[in-house]
Short mmCIF file of C-alpha atoms in Angstrom, two decimals:
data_model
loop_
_atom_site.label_atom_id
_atom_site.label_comp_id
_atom_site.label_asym_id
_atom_site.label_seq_id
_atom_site.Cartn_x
_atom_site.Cartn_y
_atom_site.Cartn_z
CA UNK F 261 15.67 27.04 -21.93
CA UNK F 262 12.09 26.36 -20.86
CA UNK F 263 11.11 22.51 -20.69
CA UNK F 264 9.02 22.50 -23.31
CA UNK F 265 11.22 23.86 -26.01
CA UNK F 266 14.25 21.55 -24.39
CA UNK F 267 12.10 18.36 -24.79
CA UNK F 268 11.36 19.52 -28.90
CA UNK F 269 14.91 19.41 -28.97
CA UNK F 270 15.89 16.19 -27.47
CA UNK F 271 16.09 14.20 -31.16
CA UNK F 272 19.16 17.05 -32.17
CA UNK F 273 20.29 17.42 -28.73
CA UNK F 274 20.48 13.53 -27.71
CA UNK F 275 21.20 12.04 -30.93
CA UNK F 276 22.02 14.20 -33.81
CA UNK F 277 18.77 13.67 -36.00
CA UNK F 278 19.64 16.40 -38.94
CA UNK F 279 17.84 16.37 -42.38
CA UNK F 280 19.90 15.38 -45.76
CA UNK F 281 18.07 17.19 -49.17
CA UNK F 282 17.19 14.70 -51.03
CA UNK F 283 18.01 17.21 -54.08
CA UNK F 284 21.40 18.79 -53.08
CA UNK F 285 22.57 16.64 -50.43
CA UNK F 286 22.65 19.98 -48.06
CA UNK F 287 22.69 18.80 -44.71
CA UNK F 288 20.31 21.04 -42.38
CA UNK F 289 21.13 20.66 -38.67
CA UNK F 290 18.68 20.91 -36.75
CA UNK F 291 16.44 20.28 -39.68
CA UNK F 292 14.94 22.88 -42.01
CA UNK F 293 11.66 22.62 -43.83
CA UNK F 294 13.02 24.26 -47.44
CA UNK F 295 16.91 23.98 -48.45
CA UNK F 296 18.86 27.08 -48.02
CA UNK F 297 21.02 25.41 -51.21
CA UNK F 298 18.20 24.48 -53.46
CA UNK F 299 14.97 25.37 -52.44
CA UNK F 300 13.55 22.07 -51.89
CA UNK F 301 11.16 20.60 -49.19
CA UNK F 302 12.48 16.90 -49.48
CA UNK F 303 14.53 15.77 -47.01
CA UNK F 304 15.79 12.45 -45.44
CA UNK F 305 16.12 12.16 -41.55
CA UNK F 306 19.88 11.13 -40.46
CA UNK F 307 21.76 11.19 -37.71
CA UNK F 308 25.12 12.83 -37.76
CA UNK F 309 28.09 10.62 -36.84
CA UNK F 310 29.40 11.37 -33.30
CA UNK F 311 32.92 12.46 -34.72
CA UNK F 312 34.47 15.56 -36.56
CA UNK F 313 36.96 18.64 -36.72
CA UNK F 314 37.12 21.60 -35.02
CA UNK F 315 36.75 24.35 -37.96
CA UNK F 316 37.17 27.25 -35.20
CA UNK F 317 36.65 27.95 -31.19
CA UNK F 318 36.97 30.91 -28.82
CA UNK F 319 37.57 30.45 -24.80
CA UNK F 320 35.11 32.01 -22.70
CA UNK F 321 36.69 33.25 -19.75
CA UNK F 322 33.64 35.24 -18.15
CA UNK F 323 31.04 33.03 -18.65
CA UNK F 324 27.02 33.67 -17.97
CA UNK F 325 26.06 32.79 -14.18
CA UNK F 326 24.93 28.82 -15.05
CA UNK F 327 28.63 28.68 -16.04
CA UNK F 328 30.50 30.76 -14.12
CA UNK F 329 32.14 27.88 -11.80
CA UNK F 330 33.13 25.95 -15.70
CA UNK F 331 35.66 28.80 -16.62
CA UNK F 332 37.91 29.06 -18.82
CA UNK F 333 35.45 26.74 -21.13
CA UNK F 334 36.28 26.37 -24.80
CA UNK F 335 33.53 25.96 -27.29
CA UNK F 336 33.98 25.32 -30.84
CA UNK F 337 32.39 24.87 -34.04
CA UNK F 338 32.60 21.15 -35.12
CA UNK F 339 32.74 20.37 -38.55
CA UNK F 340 31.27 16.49 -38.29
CA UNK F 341 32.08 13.68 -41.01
CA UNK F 342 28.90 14.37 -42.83
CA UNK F 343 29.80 18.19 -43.07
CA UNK F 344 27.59 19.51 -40.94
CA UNK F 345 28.19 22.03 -38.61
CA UNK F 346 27.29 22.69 -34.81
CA UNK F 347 28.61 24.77 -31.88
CA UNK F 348 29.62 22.55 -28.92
CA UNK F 349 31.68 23.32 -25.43
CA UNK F 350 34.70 21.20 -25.44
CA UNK F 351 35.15 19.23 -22.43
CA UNK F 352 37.87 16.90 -20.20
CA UNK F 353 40.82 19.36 -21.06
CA UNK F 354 42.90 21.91 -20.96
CA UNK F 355 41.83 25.21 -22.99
CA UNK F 356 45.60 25.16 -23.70
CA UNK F 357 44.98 21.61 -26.02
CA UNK F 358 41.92 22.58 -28.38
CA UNK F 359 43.11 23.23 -31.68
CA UNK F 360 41.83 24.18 -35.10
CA UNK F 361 41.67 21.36 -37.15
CA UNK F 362 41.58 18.33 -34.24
CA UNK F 363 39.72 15.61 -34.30
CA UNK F 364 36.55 15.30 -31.39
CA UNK F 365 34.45 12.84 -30.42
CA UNK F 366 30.63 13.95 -29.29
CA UNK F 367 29.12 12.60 -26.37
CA UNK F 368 26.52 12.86 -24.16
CA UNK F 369 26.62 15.23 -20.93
CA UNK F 370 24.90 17.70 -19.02
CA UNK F 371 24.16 21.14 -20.44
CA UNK F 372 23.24 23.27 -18.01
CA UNK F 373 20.62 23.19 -15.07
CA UNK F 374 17.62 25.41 -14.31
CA UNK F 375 18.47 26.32 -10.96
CA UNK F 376 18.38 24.37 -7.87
CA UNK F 377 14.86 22.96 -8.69
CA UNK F 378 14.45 23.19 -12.17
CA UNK F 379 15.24 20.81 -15.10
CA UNK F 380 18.76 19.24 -16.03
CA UNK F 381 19.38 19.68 -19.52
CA UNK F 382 21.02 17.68 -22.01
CA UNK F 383 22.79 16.92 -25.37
CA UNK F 384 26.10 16.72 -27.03
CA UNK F 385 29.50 18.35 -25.73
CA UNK F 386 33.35 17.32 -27.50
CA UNK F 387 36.20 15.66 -26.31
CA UNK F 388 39.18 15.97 -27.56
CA UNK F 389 40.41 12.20 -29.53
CA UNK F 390 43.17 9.97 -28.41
CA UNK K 39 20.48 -20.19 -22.54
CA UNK K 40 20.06 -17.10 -20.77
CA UNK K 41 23.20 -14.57 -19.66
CA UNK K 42 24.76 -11.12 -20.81
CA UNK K 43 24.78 -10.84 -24.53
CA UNK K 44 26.86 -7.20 -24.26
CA UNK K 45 28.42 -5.41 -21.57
CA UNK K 46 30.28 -2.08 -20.87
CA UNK K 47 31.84 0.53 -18.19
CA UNK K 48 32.76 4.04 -18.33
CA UNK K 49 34.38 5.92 -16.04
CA UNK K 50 35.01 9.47 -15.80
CA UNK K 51 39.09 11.52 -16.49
CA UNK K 52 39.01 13.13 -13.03
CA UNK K 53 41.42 11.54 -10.51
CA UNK K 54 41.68 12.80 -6.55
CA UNK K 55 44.68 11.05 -4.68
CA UNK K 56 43.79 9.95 -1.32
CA UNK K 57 46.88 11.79 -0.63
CA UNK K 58 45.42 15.33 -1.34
CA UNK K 59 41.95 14.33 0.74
CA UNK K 60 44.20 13.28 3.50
CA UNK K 61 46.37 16.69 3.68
CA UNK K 62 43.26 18.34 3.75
CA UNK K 63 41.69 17.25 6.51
CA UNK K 64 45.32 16.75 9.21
CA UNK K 65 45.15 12.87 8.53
CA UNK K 66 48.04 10.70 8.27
CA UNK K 67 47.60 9.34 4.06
CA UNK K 68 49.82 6.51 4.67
CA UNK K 69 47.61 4.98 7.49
CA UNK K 70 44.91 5.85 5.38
CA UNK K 71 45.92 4.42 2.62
CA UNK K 72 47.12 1.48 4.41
CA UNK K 73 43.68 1.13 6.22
CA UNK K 74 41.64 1.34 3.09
CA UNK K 75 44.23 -0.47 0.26
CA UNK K 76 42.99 2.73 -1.94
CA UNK K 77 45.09 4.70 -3.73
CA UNK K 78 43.10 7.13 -5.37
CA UNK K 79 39.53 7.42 -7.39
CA UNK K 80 38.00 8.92 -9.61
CA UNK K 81 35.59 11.94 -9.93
CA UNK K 82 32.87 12.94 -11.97
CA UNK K 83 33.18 16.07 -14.30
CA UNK K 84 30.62 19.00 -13.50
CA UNK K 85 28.64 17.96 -16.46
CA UNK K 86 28.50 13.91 -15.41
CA UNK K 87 26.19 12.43 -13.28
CA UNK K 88 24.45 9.05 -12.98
CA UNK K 89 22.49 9.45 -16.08
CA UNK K 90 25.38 10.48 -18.43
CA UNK K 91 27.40 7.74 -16.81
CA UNK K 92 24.89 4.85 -17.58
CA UNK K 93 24.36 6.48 -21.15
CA UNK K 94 28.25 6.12 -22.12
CA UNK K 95 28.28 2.45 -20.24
CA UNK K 96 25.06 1.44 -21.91
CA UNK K 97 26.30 2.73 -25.52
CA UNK K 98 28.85 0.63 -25.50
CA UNK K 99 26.84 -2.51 -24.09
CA UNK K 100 24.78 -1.90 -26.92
CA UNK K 101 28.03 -1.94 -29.56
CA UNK K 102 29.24 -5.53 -28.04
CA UNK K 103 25.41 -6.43 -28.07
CA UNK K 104 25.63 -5.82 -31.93
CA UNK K 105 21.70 -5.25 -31.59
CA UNK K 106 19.37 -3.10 -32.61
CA UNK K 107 18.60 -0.97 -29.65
CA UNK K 108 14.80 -0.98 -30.52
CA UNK K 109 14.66 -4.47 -29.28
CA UNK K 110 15.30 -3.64 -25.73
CA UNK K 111 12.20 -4.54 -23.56
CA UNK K 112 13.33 -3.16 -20.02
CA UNK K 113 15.60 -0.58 -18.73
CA UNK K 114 16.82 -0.63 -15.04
CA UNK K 115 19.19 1.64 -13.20
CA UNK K 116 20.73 0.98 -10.21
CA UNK K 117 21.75 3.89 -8.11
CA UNK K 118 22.30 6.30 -4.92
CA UNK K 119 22.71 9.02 -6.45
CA UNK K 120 19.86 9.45 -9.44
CA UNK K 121 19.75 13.36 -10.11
CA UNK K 122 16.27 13.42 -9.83
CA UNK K 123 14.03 12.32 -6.84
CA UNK K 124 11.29 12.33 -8.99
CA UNK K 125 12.11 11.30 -13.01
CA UNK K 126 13.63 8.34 -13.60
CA UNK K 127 17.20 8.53 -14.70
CA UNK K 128 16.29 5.72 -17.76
CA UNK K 129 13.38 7.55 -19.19
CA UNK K 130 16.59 10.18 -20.08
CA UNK K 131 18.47 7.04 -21.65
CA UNK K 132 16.06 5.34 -23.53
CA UNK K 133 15.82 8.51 -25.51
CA UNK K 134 19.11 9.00 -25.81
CA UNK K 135 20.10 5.53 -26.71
CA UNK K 136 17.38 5.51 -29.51
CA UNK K 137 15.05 2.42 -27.24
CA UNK K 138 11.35 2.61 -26.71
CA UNK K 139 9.13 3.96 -26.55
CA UNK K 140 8.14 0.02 -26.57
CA UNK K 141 9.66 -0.21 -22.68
CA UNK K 142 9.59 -0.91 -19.37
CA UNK K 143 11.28 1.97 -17.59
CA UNK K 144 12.15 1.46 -13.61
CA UNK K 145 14.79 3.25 -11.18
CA UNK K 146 16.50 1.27 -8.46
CA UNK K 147 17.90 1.73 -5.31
CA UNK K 148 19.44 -0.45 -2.38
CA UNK K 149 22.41 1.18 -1.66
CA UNK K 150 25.65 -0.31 -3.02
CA UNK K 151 24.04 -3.22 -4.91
CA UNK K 152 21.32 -1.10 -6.69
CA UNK K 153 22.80 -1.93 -10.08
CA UNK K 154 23.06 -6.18 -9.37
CA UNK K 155 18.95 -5.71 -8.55
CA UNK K 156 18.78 -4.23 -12.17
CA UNK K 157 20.78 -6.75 -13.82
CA UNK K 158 18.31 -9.82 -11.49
CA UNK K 159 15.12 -8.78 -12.76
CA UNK K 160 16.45 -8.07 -16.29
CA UNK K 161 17.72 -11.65 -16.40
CA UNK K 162 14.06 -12.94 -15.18
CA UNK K 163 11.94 -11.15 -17.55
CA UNK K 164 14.34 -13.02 -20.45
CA UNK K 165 14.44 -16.06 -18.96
CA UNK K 166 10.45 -16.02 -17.99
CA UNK K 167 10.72 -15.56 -22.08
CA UNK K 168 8.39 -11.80 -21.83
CA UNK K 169 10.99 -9.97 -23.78
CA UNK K 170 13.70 -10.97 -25.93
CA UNK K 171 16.38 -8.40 -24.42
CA UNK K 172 16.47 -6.52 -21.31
CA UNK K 173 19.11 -3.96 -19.69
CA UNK K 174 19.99 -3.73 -16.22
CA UNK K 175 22.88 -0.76 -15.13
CA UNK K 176 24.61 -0.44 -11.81
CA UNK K 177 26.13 3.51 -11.76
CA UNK K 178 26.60 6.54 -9.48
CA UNK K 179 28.06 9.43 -8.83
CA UNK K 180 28.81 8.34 -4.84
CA UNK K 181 28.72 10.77 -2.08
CA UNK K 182 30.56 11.38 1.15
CA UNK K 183 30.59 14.01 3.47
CA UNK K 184 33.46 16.50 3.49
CA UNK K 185 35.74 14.80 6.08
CA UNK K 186 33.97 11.70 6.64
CA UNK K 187 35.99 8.16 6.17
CA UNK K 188 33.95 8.06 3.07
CA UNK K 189 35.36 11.17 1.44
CA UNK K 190 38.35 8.68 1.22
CA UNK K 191 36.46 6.42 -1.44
CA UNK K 192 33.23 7.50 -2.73
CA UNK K 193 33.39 7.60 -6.27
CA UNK K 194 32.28 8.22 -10.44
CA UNK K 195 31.21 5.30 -12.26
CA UNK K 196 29.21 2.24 -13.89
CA UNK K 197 28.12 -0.59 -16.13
CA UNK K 198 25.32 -1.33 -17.94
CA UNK K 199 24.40 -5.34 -19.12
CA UNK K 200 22.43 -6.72 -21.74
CA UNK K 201 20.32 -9.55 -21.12
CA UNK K 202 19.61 -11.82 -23.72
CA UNK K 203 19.27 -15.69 -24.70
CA UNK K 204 21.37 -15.27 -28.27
CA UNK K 205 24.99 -14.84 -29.12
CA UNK K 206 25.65 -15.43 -24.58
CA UNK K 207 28.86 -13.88 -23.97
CA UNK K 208 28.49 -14.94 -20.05
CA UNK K 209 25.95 -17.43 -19.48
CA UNK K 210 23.73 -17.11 -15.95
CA UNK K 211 24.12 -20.19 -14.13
CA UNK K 212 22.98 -19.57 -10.68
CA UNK K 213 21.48 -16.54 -8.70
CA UNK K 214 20.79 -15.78 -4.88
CA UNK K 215 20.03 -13.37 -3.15
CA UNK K 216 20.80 -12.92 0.50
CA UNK K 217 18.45 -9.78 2.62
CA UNK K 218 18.00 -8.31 5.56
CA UNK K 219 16.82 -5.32 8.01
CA UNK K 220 20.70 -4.13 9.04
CA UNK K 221 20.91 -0.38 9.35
CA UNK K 222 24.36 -0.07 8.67
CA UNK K 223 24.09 2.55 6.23
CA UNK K 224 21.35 4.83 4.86
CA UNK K 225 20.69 8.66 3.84
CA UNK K 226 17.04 10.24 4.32
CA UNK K 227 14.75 11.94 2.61
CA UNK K 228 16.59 15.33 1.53
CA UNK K 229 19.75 14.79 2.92
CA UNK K 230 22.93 15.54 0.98
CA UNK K 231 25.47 12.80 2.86
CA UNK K 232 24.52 9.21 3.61
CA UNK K 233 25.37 8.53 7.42
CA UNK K 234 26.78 5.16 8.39
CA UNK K 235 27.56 3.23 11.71
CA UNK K 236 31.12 2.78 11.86
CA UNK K 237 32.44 -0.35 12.25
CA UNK K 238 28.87 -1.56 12.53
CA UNK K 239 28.95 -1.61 8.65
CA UNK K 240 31.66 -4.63 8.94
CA UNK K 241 30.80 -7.93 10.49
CA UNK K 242 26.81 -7.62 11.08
CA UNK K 243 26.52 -5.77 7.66
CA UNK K 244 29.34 -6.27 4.61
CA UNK K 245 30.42 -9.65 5.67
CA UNK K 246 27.01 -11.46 7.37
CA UNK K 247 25.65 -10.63 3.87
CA UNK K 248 28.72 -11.21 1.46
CA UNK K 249 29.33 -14.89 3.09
CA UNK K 250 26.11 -15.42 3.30
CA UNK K 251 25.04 -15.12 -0.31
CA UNK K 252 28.47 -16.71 -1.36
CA UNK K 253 28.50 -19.67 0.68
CA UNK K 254 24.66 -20.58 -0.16
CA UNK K 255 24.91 -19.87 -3.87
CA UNK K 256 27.89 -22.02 -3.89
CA UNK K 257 26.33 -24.99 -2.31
CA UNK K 258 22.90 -24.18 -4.22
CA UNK K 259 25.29 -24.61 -7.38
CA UNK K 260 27.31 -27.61 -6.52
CA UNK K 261 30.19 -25.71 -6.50
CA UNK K 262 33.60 -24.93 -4.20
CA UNK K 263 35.91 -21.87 -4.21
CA UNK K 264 38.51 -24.09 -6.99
CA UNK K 265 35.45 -24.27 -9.61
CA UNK K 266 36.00 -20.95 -9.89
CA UNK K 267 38.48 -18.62 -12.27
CA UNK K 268 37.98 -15.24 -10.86
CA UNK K 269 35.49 -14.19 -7.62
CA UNK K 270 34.63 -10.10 -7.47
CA UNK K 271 32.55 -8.98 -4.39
CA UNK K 272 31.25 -5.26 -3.39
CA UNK K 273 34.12 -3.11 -3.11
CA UNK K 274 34.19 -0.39 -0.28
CA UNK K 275 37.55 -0.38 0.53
CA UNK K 276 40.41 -2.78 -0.67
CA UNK K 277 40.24 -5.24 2.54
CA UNK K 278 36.87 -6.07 2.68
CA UNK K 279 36.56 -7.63 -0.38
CA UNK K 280 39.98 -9.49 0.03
CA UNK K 281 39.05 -11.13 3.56
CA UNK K 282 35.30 -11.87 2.36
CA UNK K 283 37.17 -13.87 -0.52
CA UNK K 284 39.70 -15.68 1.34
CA UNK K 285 36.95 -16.74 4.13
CA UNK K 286 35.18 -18.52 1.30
CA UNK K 287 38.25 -20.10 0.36
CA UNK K 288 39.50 -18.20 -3.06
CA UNK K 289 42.90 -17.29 -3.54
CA UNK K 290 44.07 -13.71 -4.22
CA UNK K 291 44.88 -14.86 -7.99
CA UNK K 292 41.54 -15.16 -7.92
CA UNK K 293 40.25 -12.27 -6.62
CA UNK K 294 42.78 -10.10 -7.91
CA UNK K 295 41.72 -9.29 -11.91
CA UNK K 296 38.05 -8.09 -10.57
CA UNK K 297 39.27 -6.04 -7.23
CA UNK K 298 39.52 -2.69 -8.91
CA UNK K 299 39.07 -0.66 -6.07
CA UNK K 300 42.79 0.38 -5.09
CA UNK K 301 42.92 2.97 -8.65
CA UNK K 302 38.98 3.49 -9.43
CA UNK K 303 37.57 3.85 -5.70
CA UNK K 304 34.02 2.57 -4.64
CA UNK K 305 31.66 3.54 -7.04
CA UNK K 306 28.49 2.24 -5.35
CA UNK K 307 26.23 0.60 -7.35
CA UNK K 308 28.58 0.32 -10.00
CA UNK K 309 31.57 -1.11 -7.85
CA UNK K 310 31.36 -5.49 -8.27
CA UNK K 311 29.65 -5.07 -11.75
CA UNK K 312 32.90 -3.13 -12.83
CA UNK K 313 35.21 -5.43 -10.85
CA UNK K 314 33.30 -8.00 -13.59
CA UNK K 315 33.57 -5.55 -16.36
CA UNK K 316 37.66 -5.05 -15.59
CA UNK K 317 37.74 -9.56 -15.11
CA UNK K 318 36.25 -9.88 -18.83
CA UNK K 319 39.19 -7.85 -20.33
CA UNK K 320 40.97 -11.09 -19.49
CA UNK K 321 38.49 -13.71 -18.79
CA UNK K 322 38.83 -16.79 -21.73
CA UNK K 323 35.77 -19.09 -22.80
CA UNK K 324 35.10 -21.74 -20.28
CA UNK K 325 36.03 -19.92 -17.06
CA UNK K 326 33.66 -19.61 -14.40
CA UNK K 327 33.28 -16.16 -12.28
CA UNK K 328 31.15 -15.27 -8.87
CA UNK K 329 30.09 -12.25 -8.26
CA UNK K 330 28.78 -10.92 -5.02
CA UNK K 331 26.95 -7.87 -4.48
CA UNK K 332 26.70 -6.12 -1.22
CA UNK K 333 24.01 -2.82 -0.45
CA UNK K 334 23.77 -1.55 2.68
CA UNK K 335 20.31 -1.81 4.51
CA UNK K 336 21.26 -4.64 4.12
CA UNK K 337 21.12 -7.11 1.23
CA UNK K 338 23.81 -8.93 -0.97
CA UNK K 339 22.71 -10.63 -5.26
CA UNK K 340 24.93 -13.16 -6.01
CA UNK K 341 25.33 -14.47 -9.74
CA UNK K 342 27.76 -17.77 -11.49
CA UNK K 343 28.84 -16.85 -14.62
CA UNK K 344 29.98 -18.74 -17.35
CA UNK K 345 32.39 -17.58 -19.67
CA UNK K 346 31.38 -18.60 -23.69
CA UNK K 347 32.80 -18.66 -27.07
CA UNK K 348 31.14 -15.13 -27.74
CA UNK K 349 34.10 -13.06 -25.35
CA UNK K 350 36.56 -13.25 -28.45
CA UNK K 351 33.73 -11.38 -30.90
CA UNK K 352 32.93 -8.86 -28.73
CA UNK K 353 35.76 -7.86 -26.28
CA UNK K 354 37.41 -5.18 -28.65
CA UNK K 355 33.87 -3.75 -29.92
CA UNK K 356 34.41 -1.00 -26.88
CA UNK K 357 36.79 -0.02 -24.68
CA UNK K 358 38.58 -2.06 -22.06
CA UNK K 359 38.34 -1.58 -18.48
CA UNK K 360 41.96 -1.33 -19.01
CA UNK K 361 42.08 1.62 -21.21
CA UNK K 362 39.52 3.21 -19.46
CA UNK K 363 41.13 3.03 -16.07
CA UNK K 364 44.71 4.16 -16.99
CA UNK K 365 44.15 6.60 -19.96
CA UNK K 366 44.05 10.19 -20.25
CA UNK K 367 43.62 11.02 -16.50
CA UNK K 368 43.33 14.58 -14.89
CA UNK K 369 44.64 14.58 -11.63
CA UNK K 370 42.41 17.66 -9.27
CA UNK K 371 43.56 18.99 -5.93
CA UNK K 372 41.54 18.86 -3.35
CA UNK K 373 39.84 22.47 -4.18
CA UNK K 374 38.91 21.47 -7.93
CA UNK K 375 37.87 18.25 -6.08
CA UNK K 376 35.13 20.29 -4.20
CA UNK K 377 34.13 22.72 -7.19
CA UNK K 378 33.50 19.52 -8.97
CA UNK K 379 31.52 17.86 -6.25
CA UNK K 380 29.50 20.82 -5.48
CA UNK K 381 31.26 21.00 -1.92
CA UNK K 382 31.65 24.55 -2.10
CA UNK K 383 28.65 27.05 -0.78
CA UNK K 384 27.77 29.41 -3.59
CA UNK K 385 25.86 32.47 -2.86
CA UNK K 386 23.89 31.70 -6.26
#
């Protein structure tokens, strides 16, 4: 992820700003400039609450080389309150405990790096609740 | 009156015993453990670092706050270990805490009391009456060489304050601050490990500095060790902070609620601010607390507190110290331990 497309992304990434149709209700995340439900360019800038459901995950167990050391690393689809969805590694542990249908909590970590001497990246990763 | 208006600490799951650092390296644990009074600490996740740390501790400053974040006028961070050298880990907060861009954005450093300095000049610039809130954090992710007596303590951590003159949970009734040129500690320009001087870093260093601040802020105050409820000073090791303490005349009762160094380690910057984070789980209105910084280099902030009213509104608005201490732990042996810290030399 280049720096200048990471910083474009810091309002989704840090704090969950997604747009609500002001038609439909349809909640785009990361915002869309015409609803995929209804067609219309009117939308109202939210943020999405920090909670949700997993609605599915898979366990990556050969990971690309900025992960490789973070293995076996679950990542899931989230379903948060609002109903919108996002894709999300799931953090603090054990691939054994992620389930469909558990609650998570988003917070705020480190994505990935560029390299030794490149950026640090990032945005929102799940942990399991209670 | 001026004083912290909404506080919080985070600290990571990971947990190392000083056990499994001990077996690693042909040491004895139980003198270790004996020598240090530390049991175990914690450890930061791959993905934490100083600026993740502060954001979690600062979110929930804000929640006790009850404040709109916008209204912060300053951001400091305390720290040895900021992930960048050049970027300041708050311009990464702001953002992510939804302050500024209406801010004043500064990095600190002095060793172990980096975070103390944050909270000092965020208490000025709302007492000078230039901003109506101001945030000072204390956090790191503390390093120690593979082997070296600091491998035994250094760890994950921190708390963020909010400065304010409205709705005082603790009320800032005296500072002082104690400084000198003692190299007892330090780590240069591109070096990985700080390097120390022994058992230089005791009497000339830690305790010159500790008493020093305590005893003059004490007498600058009007006050004597019985004023006080609780006492929490810099925490790198269990002992030190115990003798410094009882020299100035508290009790270990006193002491004892803030000294949370035996299960959490020495998290640098963020060590006596969390001793006062873990003392306000408990702390009632009316109860007076000194805390005592120490950073190596050498220097020492020392702050009276004043416990108000406000501590019953805003104590359950984020997790205890408690909770976040003995909940959900993962426990890592000493290989984990160095995957996590980065220990190990990869040939990427």
């Amino acid at each position: 992820m280049i720096t200048p497309r990471y910083t474009r992304e810091i309002p989704q990434r840090y704090h969950l700003e997604a747009g609500k149709c002001t038609e439909c209700n349809f909640i785009a995340f990361p915002p869309r400039l015409i609803c995929p439900e209804c067609g219309s360019r009117e939308f109202e800038q939210i943020s999405l609450s920090p909670s949700g459901k997993i609605v599915t995950y898979t366990v990556v167990c050969v990971a690309a080389e900025e992960f490789s050391t973070e293995t076996p690393l679950p990542i899931a689809i989230i379903e948060t309150d609002e109903g919108a969805r996002l894709t999300a590694q799931v953090v603090d542990c054990d691939p054994e405990e992620v389930e469909i249908g558990k609650r998570v909590r988003l917070i705020f970590r480190c994505i990935q790096k560029e390299g030794l001497a490149g950026i640090r990246q990032y945005g929102y990763k799940a942990v399991l609740e209670g | 009156m001026t004083g912290i208006v909404g506080y919080g600490a985070y600290l990571p799951r990971y947990r190392i015993k000083i056990e499994e650092i001990a077996s690693q390296w042909g040491k004895d644990p139980t003198t270790i453990k004996n020598g240090l009074l530390v049991h175990e600490k914690t450890v930061p996740g791959m993905d934490e670092d100083t600026i993740t740390i502060s954001v979690q501790a600062a979110k929930y400053a804000v929640q006790r706050a009850r404040i709109d974040p916008q209204e912060i006028g300053a951001v400091y961070i305390g720290s040895e270990s900021h992930p960048y050298v050049v970027k300041p880990s708050g311009t990464v907060l702001i953002d992510a805490l939804g302050i500024g861009p209406d801010v004043h954005v500064a990095d600190y450093e002095f060793a172990c009391k980096a975070g103390t300095e944050a909270v000092f000049v965020a208490y000025s610039h709302v007492k000078s009456g230039v901003m109506r809130y101001a945030m000072g954090i204390g956090a790191d992710t503390s390093q120690g060489a593979p082997g070296d007596a600091l491998e035994f303590t250094a760890s994950a951590g921190g708390s963020a304050f909010i400065i304010g003159s409205e709705k005082v949970v603790l009320e800032i009734e005296a500072t002082y601050s104690y400084t000198s040129d003692t190299a007892d500690f330090w780590r240069r320009e591109g070096r990985v490990y700080p390097e120390h001087g022994g058992r230089f870093t005791g009497e000339p260093a830690y305790f010159r500095h500790v008493l020093g601040a305590g005893r003059e802020i004490m007498e600058r105050a009007g006050l004597e060790a019985k004023d006080f409820d609780y006492a929490v000073f810099h925490m790198p090791n269990g002992k030190f902070p115990m003798k410094a303490g009882r020299t100035l005349g508290f009790e270990k009762e006193q002491i004892e609620p803030g000294w949370v160094v035996p299960w959490m380690g020495n998290t640098y910057s963020g060590s006596s601010p969390t001793g006062l984070v873990a003392i306000l789980d408990v702390a009632r209105p009316g109860e007076r607390i000194l805390l005592v910084s120490f950073g190596s280099g050498a220097g020492s902030d020392a702050f009276v507190f004043k416990v108000t009213e406000e501590i019953e509104a805003v104590r359950d608005l984020a997790p205890s110290f408690k909770s976040l201490l003995e909940e959900n732990k993962i426990y890592l042996n000493y290989g984990e331990y160095a995957k996590f810290r980065g220990k190990i030399l990869m040939n990427t």
